[in-house]
Amino acid sequence: MQGIVRNGVRIDESFAEAFPMAATGLIVTAPTRKWANQAAATATGYATSVIGCDCEAGVDCELSEEETPDGRPGVRLLFFAFSTKGAEKALVNRVGQCILTCPGTALYSAFDGDVKIKVGDSMRQFGDKWQMSKAIDGRRFWRVPVMDGEFFVESQVGVLKKCVGGGNLLIMGADWESTMRATEVGVEAINAVPDAIMPFPGGIVRSGSKVGSQYKGMSASTNDAYCPTLKGVTKTALEDDIGCTLEIVIDGLTDEAVRVAMRAGLKAIIDMGPEKGAKRVGAGNYGGKLGPFHYHLKDLLP
Amino acid sequence: MSSFTLTLRQEPPQRVDLSALTPDRLAGKSVADIEKIEIGATRASTRVGDVFKVAAGDLKTLRYEGGSSRFDLVGAKLLPEFSIHVEGDVGLQVGRLAKGGRITVSGSAGAYAASGNEGAHIEIKGDVGEMLAAPLAGELGGMSGGRVVVRGKAGARAGDRLRRGILIIEGDAGEDLGSRIIAGTVIVLGETAGRVGYLNRRGSLVLAKRKDFGPTYMDCGPHILAFAGFFARGLKADSAAASALLTGKLQRFGGDTAVYGKGEILTPA
């Protein structure tokens, strides 16, 4: 494939294709960092792709005691779904299962958003009529008695309707180790970008997919063009020197957040160079049919 | 542009009803028109011009230069975005049924201050009379929103039938603080007297000083509450001492069990 070369890394003249999603943000706090992170890990678990689960979620950033609303360690989580309704359903389930139950936690809306969805309002009945409502500076909360004290939860959280799901980078290298090294520095760089998350395990997907399958009823299947083990037998997109492909998928609150995240990831991967890291970087798209957001790699180069 | 100013010429000869003098109601009126507004509370006529020297200005802020305990209903039904400052005392029902905005009084206020307040931020540097934030006779609910900060003492039955909103009393509170409180929060940094939280339904009373709350309040033990930590941050701007009170461990007394038992009194543990 013809391409641009930066620091010895080949960059495809391709683009990542993303689609609109609704997103909501939560700030979860706990008495200690350990339990804030535990709540975050549990609440965002199994939230990798809306194709297979209820939402895409991840940790946007950790918050210090000074940055949280109640002066305790916290995390800012982002949840993405296809619709406001979908986001509400996923959130109520996840908050009820993973944050209400997690020792010491309290939950706040991270932003006002375009519309509100009920979260605390759905949790309050757990209090069995012992719950107390508190209206503080125009925001409403519920204090739900639980066995370690109280679960303090904001009654409603904001949803932003015009967010972006599916920004991505395909990282290709000689073998698993070097490709992983490059992908990990990419993930680390993107982690520092606000308003963007990488919902897959550790931010990385190994099973990039194509649309459709040879089996009936499967809507997606392995992206064989990028599978190094099929290089000889399928219509491959990989050159001889590529032995592994990994993908970073990015959801962002704004088009700009995804752009900044992809740029940061790309820069980190290019800076590492082809000897230690990736030999080539591409992006996944469906020819422009999937969504209105297109991120051309050539525009994002450092 | 300087604020719209009403300078006191002399103590009014009778109680005056200043509810007509809110920024939104004065908009579009000339100084001459304003001076003609009848504010007397008896059959003897008293007009704005008799009591105040009126200086037109930006109506976003209305300023009283000089106050009096005969000034009733200052800032009644005040709307959001407007503010009123009184350099001196006010009489009854300051901020009555205010929808929002900000009222500051450098002196003291009479009874029924913030009665039925729906959202205004009211600060009184001196003392307030009895029935702070309470409903008038025949009304079912007291203050339903906003925040009231009293730097001095409050009279009896502060927070009676409070429904929503926050009262901060930095001095002492009179008898029967938070009587019949429905919900909302009252913080008192000084002493309290009488039956505190009498018939409290779901309200929170936060008291710097613990006393015997009677047999209808049950000790629920010491706790660190996320709610208190969050609340403390929001109080800092209004009262550093109230904020500090909520930062530590709090002993929770549940009650009043003579009604639902769903209210509480919190004191430092």
Coordinates of C-alpha atoms in Angstrom, one line a residue:
Chain A
M1 CA 0.0 0.0 0.0
Q2 CA 1.2 3.5 -0.8
G3 CA 1.7 5.6 2.3
I4 CA 3.4 8.2 4.2
V5 CA 6.4 7.4 6.3
R6 CA 7.1 9.1 9.7
N7 CA 10.1 8.1 11.7
G8 CA 10.2 4.9 9.7
V9 CA 6.6 4.0 10.5
R10 CA 4.3 3.6 7.5
I11 CA 1.0 5.5 7.9
D12 CA -1.9 4.4 5.7
E13 CA -3.7 7.0 3.7
S14 CA -6.9 5.8 5.3
F15 CA -9.4 7.1 7.8
A16 CA -11.1 5.9 11.0
E17 CA -14.8 6.0 10.7
A18 CA -17.0 6.8 13.8
F19 CA -20.6 7.1 14.5
P20 CA -22.8 9.2 16.8
M21 CA -23.6 8.0 20.3
A22 CA -25.2 9.4 23.5
A23 CA -22.8 9.7 26.5
T24 CA -23.1 10.2 30.1
G25 CA -20.5 10.9 32.8
L26 CA -20.3 9.8 36.4
I27 CA -18.0 10.9 39.2
V28 CA -17.6 8.1 41.7
T29 CA -15.9 8.7 45.0
A30 CA -14.9 6.5 47.9
P31 CA -13.1 6.8 51.2
T32 CA -9.9 5.4 49.6
R33 CA -8.4 5.3 46.1
K34 CA -8.6 1.5 46.1
W35 CA -12.4 1.5 46.5
A36 CA -12.9 4.3 44.0
N37 CA -10.9 2.3 41.4
Q38 CA -12.7 -0.9 42.4
A39 CA -16.1 0.7 41.8
A40 CA -14.9 2.0 38.5
A41 CA -13.5 -1.3 37.3
T42 CA -16.6 -3.1 38.3
A43 CA -19.1 -0.6 36.8
T44 CA -17.2 -0.4 33.5
G45 CA -16.6 -4.1 33.2
Y46 CA -18.0 -5.9 30.2
A47 CA -18.8 -2.7 28.5
T48 CA -16.6 -3.0 25.4
S49 CA -18.8 -2.8 22.3
V50 CA -22.5 -1.8 22.1
I51 CA -22.8 -4.5 19.5
G52 CA -22.5 -7.2 22.2
C53 CA -23.3 -5.5 25.5
D54 CA -25.4 -2.7 26.9
C55 CA -22.9 0.2 26.6
E56 CA -19.3 1.1 26.1
A57 CA -17.7 2.5 29.2
G58 CA -14.3 3.3 30.6
V59 CA -12.4 5.5 33.1
D60 CA -11.8 9.0 31.7
C61 CA -9.5 10.0 34.5
E62 CA -8.7 9.6 38.2
L63 CA -9.6 12.6 40.3
S64 CA -7.8 13.8 43.4
E65 CA -9.4 14.8 46.6
E66 CA -9.4 18.4 45.6
E67 CA -11.1 17.7 42.3
T68 CA -14.1 15.6 43.5
P69 CA -17.3 17.1 44.8
D70 CA -16.9 15.6 48.3
G71 CA -13.2 15.8 49.0
R72 CA -12.6 12.0 48.6
P73 CA -10.6 10.2 46.0
G74 CA -12.6 9.6 42.8
V75 CA -12.8 8.6 39.2
R76 CA -14.6 10.1 36.2
L77 CA -16.4 7.4 34.2
L78 CA -17.9 7.8 30.7
F79 CA -20.7 5.6 29.4
F80 CA -21.6 5.5 25.7
A81 CA -24.8 4.0 24.2
F82 CA -26.8 4.3 21.0
S83 CA -29.6 6.3 22.6
T84 CA -30.5 8.2 25.7
K85 CA -32.9 5.4 26.6
G86 CA -30.2 2.8 26.1
A87 CA -27.8 4.8 28.3
E88 CA -30.4 5.1 31.1
K89 CA -31.1 1.3 31.1
A90 CA -27.4 0.5 31.1
L91 CA -26.6 3.0 33.8
V92 CA -29.4 2.1 36.2
N93 CA -28.3 -1.6 35.9
R94 CA -24.6 -0.8 36.3
V95 CA -25.0 1.7 39.1
G96 CA -27.4 -0.6 41.0
Q97 CA -25.2 -3.7 40.6
C98 CA -21.7 -2.2 40.9
I99 CA -21.7 1.2 42.6
L100 CA -24.6 0.9 45.1
T101 CA -23.0 -2.3 46.2
C102 CA -19.4 -1.2 46.3
P103 CA -18.3 -0.2 49.9
G104 CA -18.0 3.5 50.6
T105 CA -19.0 4.9 47.2
A106 CA -20.9 8.1 46.4
L107 CA -22.0 9.1 42.9
Y108 CA -22.3 12.5 41.2
S109 CA -23.2 13.6 37.7
A110 CA -20.1 14.7 35.8
F111 CA -21.8 17.2 33.6
D112 CA -25.2 18.8 33.0
G113 CA -25.7 17.4 29.5
D114 CA -28.5 18.0 26.9
V115 CA -31.0 15.9 28.8
K116 CA -31.2 14.2 32.2
I117 CA -31.7 10.6 33.0
K118 CA -32.8 9.2 36.4
V119 CA -30.1 7.3 38.3
G120 CA -30.5 8.2 42.0
D121 CA -34.2 8.4 41.4
S122 CA -34.2 4.8 40.4
M123 CA -31.8 3.7 43.2
R124 CA -33.6 5.5 46.1
Q125 CA -36.2 2.8 46.6
F126 CA -33.5 0.5 47.8
G127 CA -33.7 2.6 51.0
D128 CA -37.1 1.0 51.7
K129 CA -38.6 4.4 52.7
W130 CA -35.6 5.3 54.9
Q131 CA -34.0 7.2 52.1
M132 CA -33.7 11.0 52.5
S133 CA -33.7 13.5 49.7
K134 CA -31.3 16.5 49.8
A135 CA -31.5 19.5 47.4
I136 CA -28.2 21.4 47.5
D137 CA -27.6 24.4 45.3
G138 CA -30.1 23.3 42.6
R139 CA -28.9 19.7 42.5
R140 CA -30.9 16.9 44.1
F141 CA -29.5 13.9 45.9
W142 CA -30.6 10.8 47.7
R143 CA -29.1 9.5 50.9
V144 CA -29.8 5.8 50.8
P145 CA -29.0 3.9 54.1
V146 CA -26.8 0.9 53.4
M147 CA -24.9 -1.4 55.7
D148 CA -21.6 0.6 55.8
G149 CA -23.4 3.9 56.2
E150 CA -25.0 5.8 53.4
F151 CA -25.0 5.6 49.6
F152 CA -25.1 9.3 48.5
V153 CA -26.3 9.5 44.9
E154 CA -27.3 12.3 42.6
S155 CA -30.9 12.0 41.5
Q156 CA -30.3 12.6 37.8
V157 CA -27.3 12.7 35.6
G158 CA -26.7 14.5 32.4
V159 CA -26.6 12.9 28.9
L160 CA -24.8 14.5 25.9
K161 CA -26.6 13.5 22.8
K162 CA -24.0 14.2 20.1
C163 CA -20.9 12.2 21.1
V164 CA -18.7 10.0 19.0
G165 CA -18.1 6.3 19.2
G166 CA -15.6 4.2 17.2
G167 CA -12.5 6.3 16.6
N168 CA -9.7 3.9 16.1
L169 CA -6.1 3.1 15.2
L170 CA -4.8 -0.2 13.7
I171 CA -1.3 -0.9 15.0
M172 CA 0.7 -3.3 12.9
G173 CA 4.1 -4.7 13.9
A174 CA 6.5 -7.6 13.3
D175 CA 5.4 -9.7 16.2
W176 CA 3.1 -9.6 19.2
E177 CA 5.7 -8.2 21.6
S178 CA 6.7 -5.2 19.5
T179 CA 3.1 -4.5 18.4
M180 CA 1.9 -4.6 22.0
R181 CA 4.8 -2.3 23.0
A182 CA 3.6 0.3 20.5
T183 CA 0.0 -0.1 21.3
E184 CA 0.6 0.3 25.0
V185 CA 2.4 3.6 24.5
G186 CA -0.5 4.7 22.4
V187 CA -3.0 3.7 25.1
E188 CA -1.0 5.5 27.7
A189 CA -0.9 8.7 25.6
I190 CA -4.6 8.6 24.9
N191 CA -5.3 8.0 28.6
A192 CA -4.1 11.5 29.3
V193 CA -6.6 13.0 26.9
P194 CA -9.7 14.3 28.7
D195 CA -13.3 13.4 27.5
A196 CA -12.1 10.2 25.7
I197 CA -12.2 6.6 26.8
M198 CA -10.9 3.3 25.3
P199 CA -13.6 0.8 26.3
F200 CA -11.9 -2.5 25.3
P201 CA -9.7 -4.5 27.7
G202 CA -6.8 -2.3 28.7
G203 CA -7.8 0.0 25.8
I204 CA -6.9 -2.6 23.2
V205 CA -8.9 -4.8 20.8
R206 CA -7.4 -7.8 19.1
S207 CA -10.5 -8.9 17.3
G208 CA -11.1 -6.2 14.8
S209 CA -14.1 -7.1 12.8
K210 CA -15.6 -6.8 9.4
V211 CA -19.3 -6.6 8.6
G212 CA -21.1 -9.9 8.0
S213 CA -20.0 -13.5 8.2
Q214 CA -20.2 -16.7 6.3
Y215 CA -22.4 -18.0 9.0
K216 CA -26.1 -17.1 9.1
G217 CA -27.0 -14.8 12.0
M218 CA -23.5 -13.5 12.7
S219 CA -23.4 -9.8 12.1
A220 CA -19.7 -9.4 12.4
S221 CA -16.7 -11.6 12.0
T222 CA -12.9 -11.6 12.2
N223 CA -11.2 -9.0 10.0
D224 CA -9.4 -11.6 8.0
A225 CA -7.5 -9.1 5.9
Y226 CA -5.7 -8.1 9.0
C227 CA -5.2 -11.5 10.5
P228 CA -1.5 -12.4 10.1
T229 CA -2.2 -16.2 10.4
L230 CA -4.3 -16.0 7.2
K231 CA -1.9 -13.9 5.3
G232 CA -1.3 -16.6 2.7
V233 CA -4.8 -17.8 2.2
T234 CA -7.0 -14.7 2.3
K235 CA -7.0 -11.4 0.5
T236 CA -4.7 -9.8 3.0
A237 CA -4.0 -6.2 3.8
L238 CA -0.7 -7.1 5.5
E239 CA 2.8 -7.0 4.1
D240 CA 5.4 -9.7 4.7
D241 CA 7.0 -7.8 7.6
I242 CA 3.7 -7.6 9.6
G243 CA 3.0 -10.4 12.0
C244 CA 0.5 -8.9 14.4
T245 CA -2.3 -6.3 14.4
L246 CA -3.9 -4.6 17.4
E247 CA -6.5 -1.9 17.5
I248 CA -7.2 1.0 19.8
V249 CA -10.9 2.1 19.9
I250 CA -11.8 5.5 21.2
D251 CA -15.1 7.0 22.2
G252 CA -15.2 10.7 22.9
L253 CA -17.6 13.3 24.3
T254 CA -16.8 15.4 21.2
D255 CA -15.4 15.1 17.7
E256 CA -12.5 17.1 18.9
A257 CA -11.8 14.8 21.9
V258 CA -11.5 11.8 19.5
R259 CA -9.3 13.8 17.1
V260 CA -7.0 14.9 20.0
A261 CA -6.9 11.3 21.3
M262 CA -6.0 9.8 18.0
R263 CA -3.4 12.4 17.4
A264 CA -1.8 11.7 20.8
G265 CA -1.8 7.9 20.2
L266 CA -0.4 8.2 16.7
K267 CA 2.4 10.5 18.0
A268 CA 3.4 8.1 20.7
I269 CA 3.5 5.2 18.4
I270 CA 5.5 7.0 15.7
D271 CA 7.9 8.3 18.3
M272 CA 8.7 4.7 19.4
G273 CA 9.8 3.9 15.8
P274 CA 9.6 0.6 13.8
E275 CA 12.5 -1.2 15.4
K276 CA 11.0 -1.4 18.9
G277 CA 7.4 -0.9 18.1
A278 CA 5.0 -0.7 15.1
K279 CA 6.0 -0.8 11.5
R280 CA 2.7 0.5 10.2
V281 CA -0.4 2.3 11.5
G282 CA -3.8 2.1 9.8
A283 CA -7.4 2.8 10.6
G284 CA -10.6 0.9 10.4
N285 CA -13.5 2.1 8.2
Y286 CA -16.4 0.6 6.3
G287 CA -16.0 2.8 3.2
G288 CA -17.8 5.7 4.8
K289 CA -21.1 3.8 5.3
L290 CA -20.9 3.4 9.1
G291 CA -21.0 7.0 10.3
P292 CA -20.5 10.7 9.6
F293 CA -17.2 11.1 11.6
H294 CA -14.1 10.5 9.5
Y295 CA -10.6 10.9 11.0
H296 CA -8.0 10.8 8.2
L297 CA -4.6 9.7 9.6
K298 CA -2.7 12.1 7.3
D299 CA -4.5 15.0 9.0
L300 CA -3.5 13.7 12.5
L301 CA 0.2 13.2 11.9
P302 CA 2.6 15.0 14.3
Chain B
M1 CA -23.8 52.3 36.5
S2 CA -24.3 52.5 40.2
S3 CA -27.1 50.7 42.0
F4 CA -30.6 52.0 42.4
T5 CA -30.5 53.6 45.9
L6 CA -33.2 54.5 48.4
T7 CA -31.7 56.7 51.1
L8 CA -33.6 56.9 54.4
R9 CA -34.7 60.5 55.1
Q10 CA -36.2 59.7 58.5
E11 CA -37.6 56.8 60.5
P12 CA -41.1 56.1 58.9
P13 CA -44.0 57.3 61.0
Q14 CA -45.7 53.9 60.8
R15 CA -44.8 50.3 59.7
V16 CA -44.2 50.4 55.9
D17 CA -44.8 47.6 53.4
L18 CA -41.9 47.6 51.0
S19 CA -43.0 44.7 48.9
A20 CA -43.7 47.0 46.0
L21 CA -40.0 48.1 45.9
T22 CA -38.4 45.1 44.2
P23 CA -36.3 45.7 41.1
D24 CA -38.7 44.0 38.7
R25 CA -41.6 46.0 39.9
L26 CA -39.7 49.3 39.7
A27 CA -38.6 48.8 36.1
G28 CA -39.8 51.4 33.7
K29 CA -41.0 53.8 36.4
S30 CA -39.7 57.3 36.8
V31 CA -38.3 58.6 40.1
A32 CA -41.4 60.7 40.4
D33 CA -43.7 57.7 40.0
I34 CA -41.7 55.7 42.5
E35 CA -41.9 58.5 45.1
K36 CA -45.7 58.4 44.8
I37 CA -46.0 54.6 45.7
E38 CA -48.0 54.2 48.8
I39 CA -46.2 52.1 51.4
G40 CA -48.1 52.8 54.6
A41 CA -49.8 50.1 56.5
T42 CA -52.5 52.2 58.1
R43 CA -55.1 54.7 56.8
A44 CA -52.7 57.5 57.2
S45 CA -50.8 57.9 53.9
T46 CA -47.1 57.3 53.7
R47 CA -45.4 57.4 50.4
V48 CA -41.9 56.3 49.2
G49 CA -40.9 60.0 48.8
D50 CA -41.8 60.7 52.4
V51 CA -39.4 58.1 53.7
F52 CA -36.7 57.8 51.1
K53 CA -34.6 60.0 48.8
V54 CA -34.7 58.0 45.5
A55 CA -31.6 57.9 43.3
A56 CA -32.2 56.0 40.0
G57 CA -29.6 53.5 38.9
D58 CA -29.1 50.0 37.7
L59 CA -32.1 48.0 39.0
K60 CA -30.1 44.8 39.1
T61 CA -29.2 45.9 42.6
L62 CA -31.4 47.8 44.9
R63 CA -29.7 49.5 47.8
Y64 CA -31.3 50.9 50.9
E65 CA -29.0 53.4 52.6
G66 CA -30.4 53.2 56.1
G67 CA -32.8 50.7 57.6
S68 CA -35.5 50.4 60.2
S69 CA -37.3 47.8 62.1
R70 CA -40.4 49.2 60.6
F71 CA -39.4 48.1 57.1
D72 CA -41.6 45.1 56.4
L73 CA -41.6 42.7 53.4
V74 CA -38.3 43.9 52.0
G75 CA -37.5 41.8 48.9
A76 CA -40.8 40.0 49.0
K77 CA -41.3 37.8 45.9
L78 CA -37.8 38.8 44.7
L79 CA -36.9 37.3 41.3
P80 CA -33.7 35.5 40.4
E81 CA -30.8 37.6 39.1
F82 CA -31.8 40.6 41.2
S83 CA -30.3 41.7 44.5
I84 CA -31.2 43.9 47.4
H85 CA -28.9 45.3 50.0
V86 CA -30.0 47.0 53.2
E87 CA -27.5 49.0 55.1
G88 CA -29.3 48.8 58.5
D89 CA -32.2 46.8 60.0
V90 CA -35.3 45.4 58.5
G91 CA -38.7 44.5 60.0
L92 CA -41.0 41.6 59.4
Q93 CA -40.9 39.1 56.6
V94 CA -37.8 40.1 54.8
G95 CA -37.5 38.0 51.6
R96 CA -41.1 36.6 52.0
L97 CA -41.9 34.2 49.1
A98 CA -38.8 35.3 47.2
K99 CA -38.3 33.2 44.1
G100 CA -34.5 33.8 43.9
G101 CA -31.9 36.5 43.9
R102 CA -29.9 37.8 46.8
I103 CA -30.8 39.9 49.8
T104 CA -28.2 41.1 52.3
V105 CA -29.1 43.0 55.5
S106 CA -26.2 44.6 57.4
G107 CA -28.3 44.9 60.6
S108 CA -31.0 42.7 62.2
A109 CA -34.3 41.4 60.9
G110 CA -37.7 40.9 62.5
A111 CA -39.9 37.9 62.8
Y112 CA -40.8 35.6 59.8
A113 CA -37.6 36.5 57.9
A114 CA -37.4 34.4 54.8
S115 CA -40.9 33.1 55.3
G116 CA -41.9 30.9 52.4
N117 CA -38.6 31.7 50.6
E118 CA -38.5 29.7 47.4
G119 CA -34.9 30.2 46.3
A120 CA -33.3 33.4 47.4
H121 CA -29.9 33.6 49.1
I122 CA -30.5 35.8 52.2
E123 CA -27.8 36.9 54.5
I124 CA -28.5 38.8 57.7
K125 CA -25.5 40.1 59.6
G126 CA -27.3 40.7 62.8
D127 CA -30.0 38.8 64.6
V128 CA -33.4 37.6 63.4
G129 CA -36.7 37.4 65.2
E130 CA -38.8 34.4 65.8
M131 CA -40.2 32.0 63.1
L132 CA -37.3 32.3 60.7
A133 CA -38.2 30.7 57.4
A134 CA -41.6 29.7 58.8
P135 CA -45.0 29.7 57.2
L136 CA -47.5 32.4 58.2
A137 CA -50.6 31.2 60.1
G138 CA -52.7 28.9 58.0
E139 CA -49.9 28.0 55.6
L140 CA -48.8 24.3 55.5
G141 CA -45.2 24.7 54.4
G142 CA -42.4 27.0 55.3
M143 CA -39.4 27.9 53.3
S144 CA -39.1 25.7 50.1
G145 CA -35.7 26.5 48.7
G146 CA -32.7 28.8 48.8
R147 CA -30.3 29.5 51.6
V148 CA -30.4 31.8 54.7
V149 CA -27.4 32.8 56.6
V150 CA -27.8 34.5 60.0
R151 CA -24.6 35.8 61.6
G152 CA -26.2 36.5 64.9
K153 CA -29.0 34.9 66.9
A154 CA -32.3 33.5 65.8
G155 CA -35.5 33.7 67.8
A156 CA -37.8 30.8 68.7
R157 CA -39.0 28.2 66.2
A158 CA -36.5 28.9 63.5
G159 CA -37.1 26.6 60.6
D160 CA -40.7 25.8 61.5
R161 CA -42.2 23.6 58.8
L162 CA -39.1 24.0 56.6
R163 CA -39.6 22.0 53.4
R164 CA -36.4 22.5 51.5
G165 CA -33.3 24.7 51.5
I166 CA -30.7 25.5 54.0
L167 CA -30.7 27.7 57.2
I168 CA -27.3 28.6 58.8
I169 CA -27.5 30.2 62.2
E170 CA -24.0 31.2 63.4
G171 CA -25.2 32.4 66.8
D172 CA -27.7 30.8 69.2
A173 CA -31.1 29.6 68.2
G174 CA -34.2 30.2 70.3
E175 CA -36.7 27.6 71.7
D176 CA -38.0 24.8 69.5
L177 CA -35.5 25.0 66.7
G178 CA -36.8 23.1 63.6
S179 CA -40.3 22.5 65.0
R180 CA -42.5 20.5 62.6
I181 CA -39.7 20.5 60.0
I182 CA -40.7 18.6 56.9
A183 CA -37.3 18.4 55.2
G184 CA -34.3 20.6 54.4
T185 CA -31.4 21.4 56.6
V186 CA -30.7 23.7 59.6
I187 CA -27.3 24.3 60.9
V188 CA -26.7 26.0 64.3
L189 CA -23.3 26.9 65.5
G190 CA -24.4 28.4 68.9
E191 CA -26.6 27.1 71.7
T192 CA -30.1 25.6 71.2
A193 CA -33.0 25.6 73.7
G194 CA -36.3 23.9 74.3
R195 CA -37.5 20.9 72.2
V196 CA -35.1 20.8 69.3
G197 CA -36.6 19.2 66.2
Y198 CA -40.0 18.8 67.8
L199 CA -42.1 16.7 65.3
N200 CA -39.3 16.5 62.8
R201 CA -40.4 14.5 59.8
R202 CA -37.5 14.2 57.4
G203 CA -35.4 17.3 58.2
S204 CA -31.7 17.4 59.1
L205 CA -30.6 19.6 62.0
V206 CA -26.9 20.0 62.3
L207 CA -25.8 21.3 65.7
A208 CA -22.4 22.3 66.9
K209 CA -23.4 21.6 70.5
R210 CA -25.0 18.4 71.7
K211 CA -27.6 18.3 74.4
D212 CA -30.3 16.0 75.5
F213 CA -32.8 15.8 72.7
G214 CA -35.4 14.0 74.7
P215 CA -36.8 10.5 74.5
T216 CA -38.1 10.7 70.9
Y217 CA -34.6 10.9 69.4
M218 CA -32.5 7.7 69.1
D219 CA -28.7 7.6 69.0
C220 CA -27.7 6.0 65.7
G221 CA -23.9 6.2 66.4
P222 CA -21.0 8.1 64.9
H223 CA -20.6 8.2 61.1
I224 CA -18.6 9.7 58.3
L225 CA -21.1 10.7 55.7
A226 CA -20.3 11.4 52.0
F227 CA -23.2 13.7 52.0
A228 CA -21.7 15.8 54.8
G229 CA -18.4 16.0 52.9
F230 CA -20.1 17.2 49.8
F231 CA -22.3 19.6 51.7
A232 CA -19.4 21.1 53.6
R233 CA -17.7 22.2 50.4
G234 CA -20.9 24.0 49.3
L235 CA -21.1 25.8 52.6
K236 CA -17.6 27.1 52.7
A237 CA -18.4 30.4 50.9
D238 CA -21.2 31.2 53.3
S239 CA -19.8 30.0 56.6
A240 CA -16.4 28.5 57.1
A241 CA -17.4 27.4 60.6
A242 CA -20.6 25.6 59.3
S243 CA -18.4 23.9 56.7
A244 CA -15.9 22.8 59.3
L245 CA -18.7 21.4 61.5
L246 CA -19.7 19.0 58.7
T247 CA -16.3 17.9 57.8
G248 CA -15.7 15.6 60.7
K249 CA -17.4 12.5 62.1
L250 CA -21.0 13.1 63.1
Q251 CA -23.2 11.5 65.7
R252 CA -26.6 10.8 64.2
F253 CA -29.7 11.0 66.3
G254 CA -32.8 9.6 64.4
G255 CA -36.2 11.1 65.1
D256 CA -38.6 12.5 65.8
T257 CA -40.0 9.0 66.5
A258 CA -43.1 10.7 67.7
V259 CA -43.8 11.2 64.0
Y260 CA -42.0 9.1 61.3
G261 CA -38.5 8.9 62.8
K262 CA -37.0 9.7 59.4
G263 CA -35.5 13.0 60.4
E264 CA -32.1 13.4 62.1
I265 CA -30.0 15.6 64.4
L266 CA -26.3 15.5 63.6
T267 CA -23.7 16.7 66.1
P268 CA -19.9 16.3 66.2
A269 CA -19.1 12.8 67.4

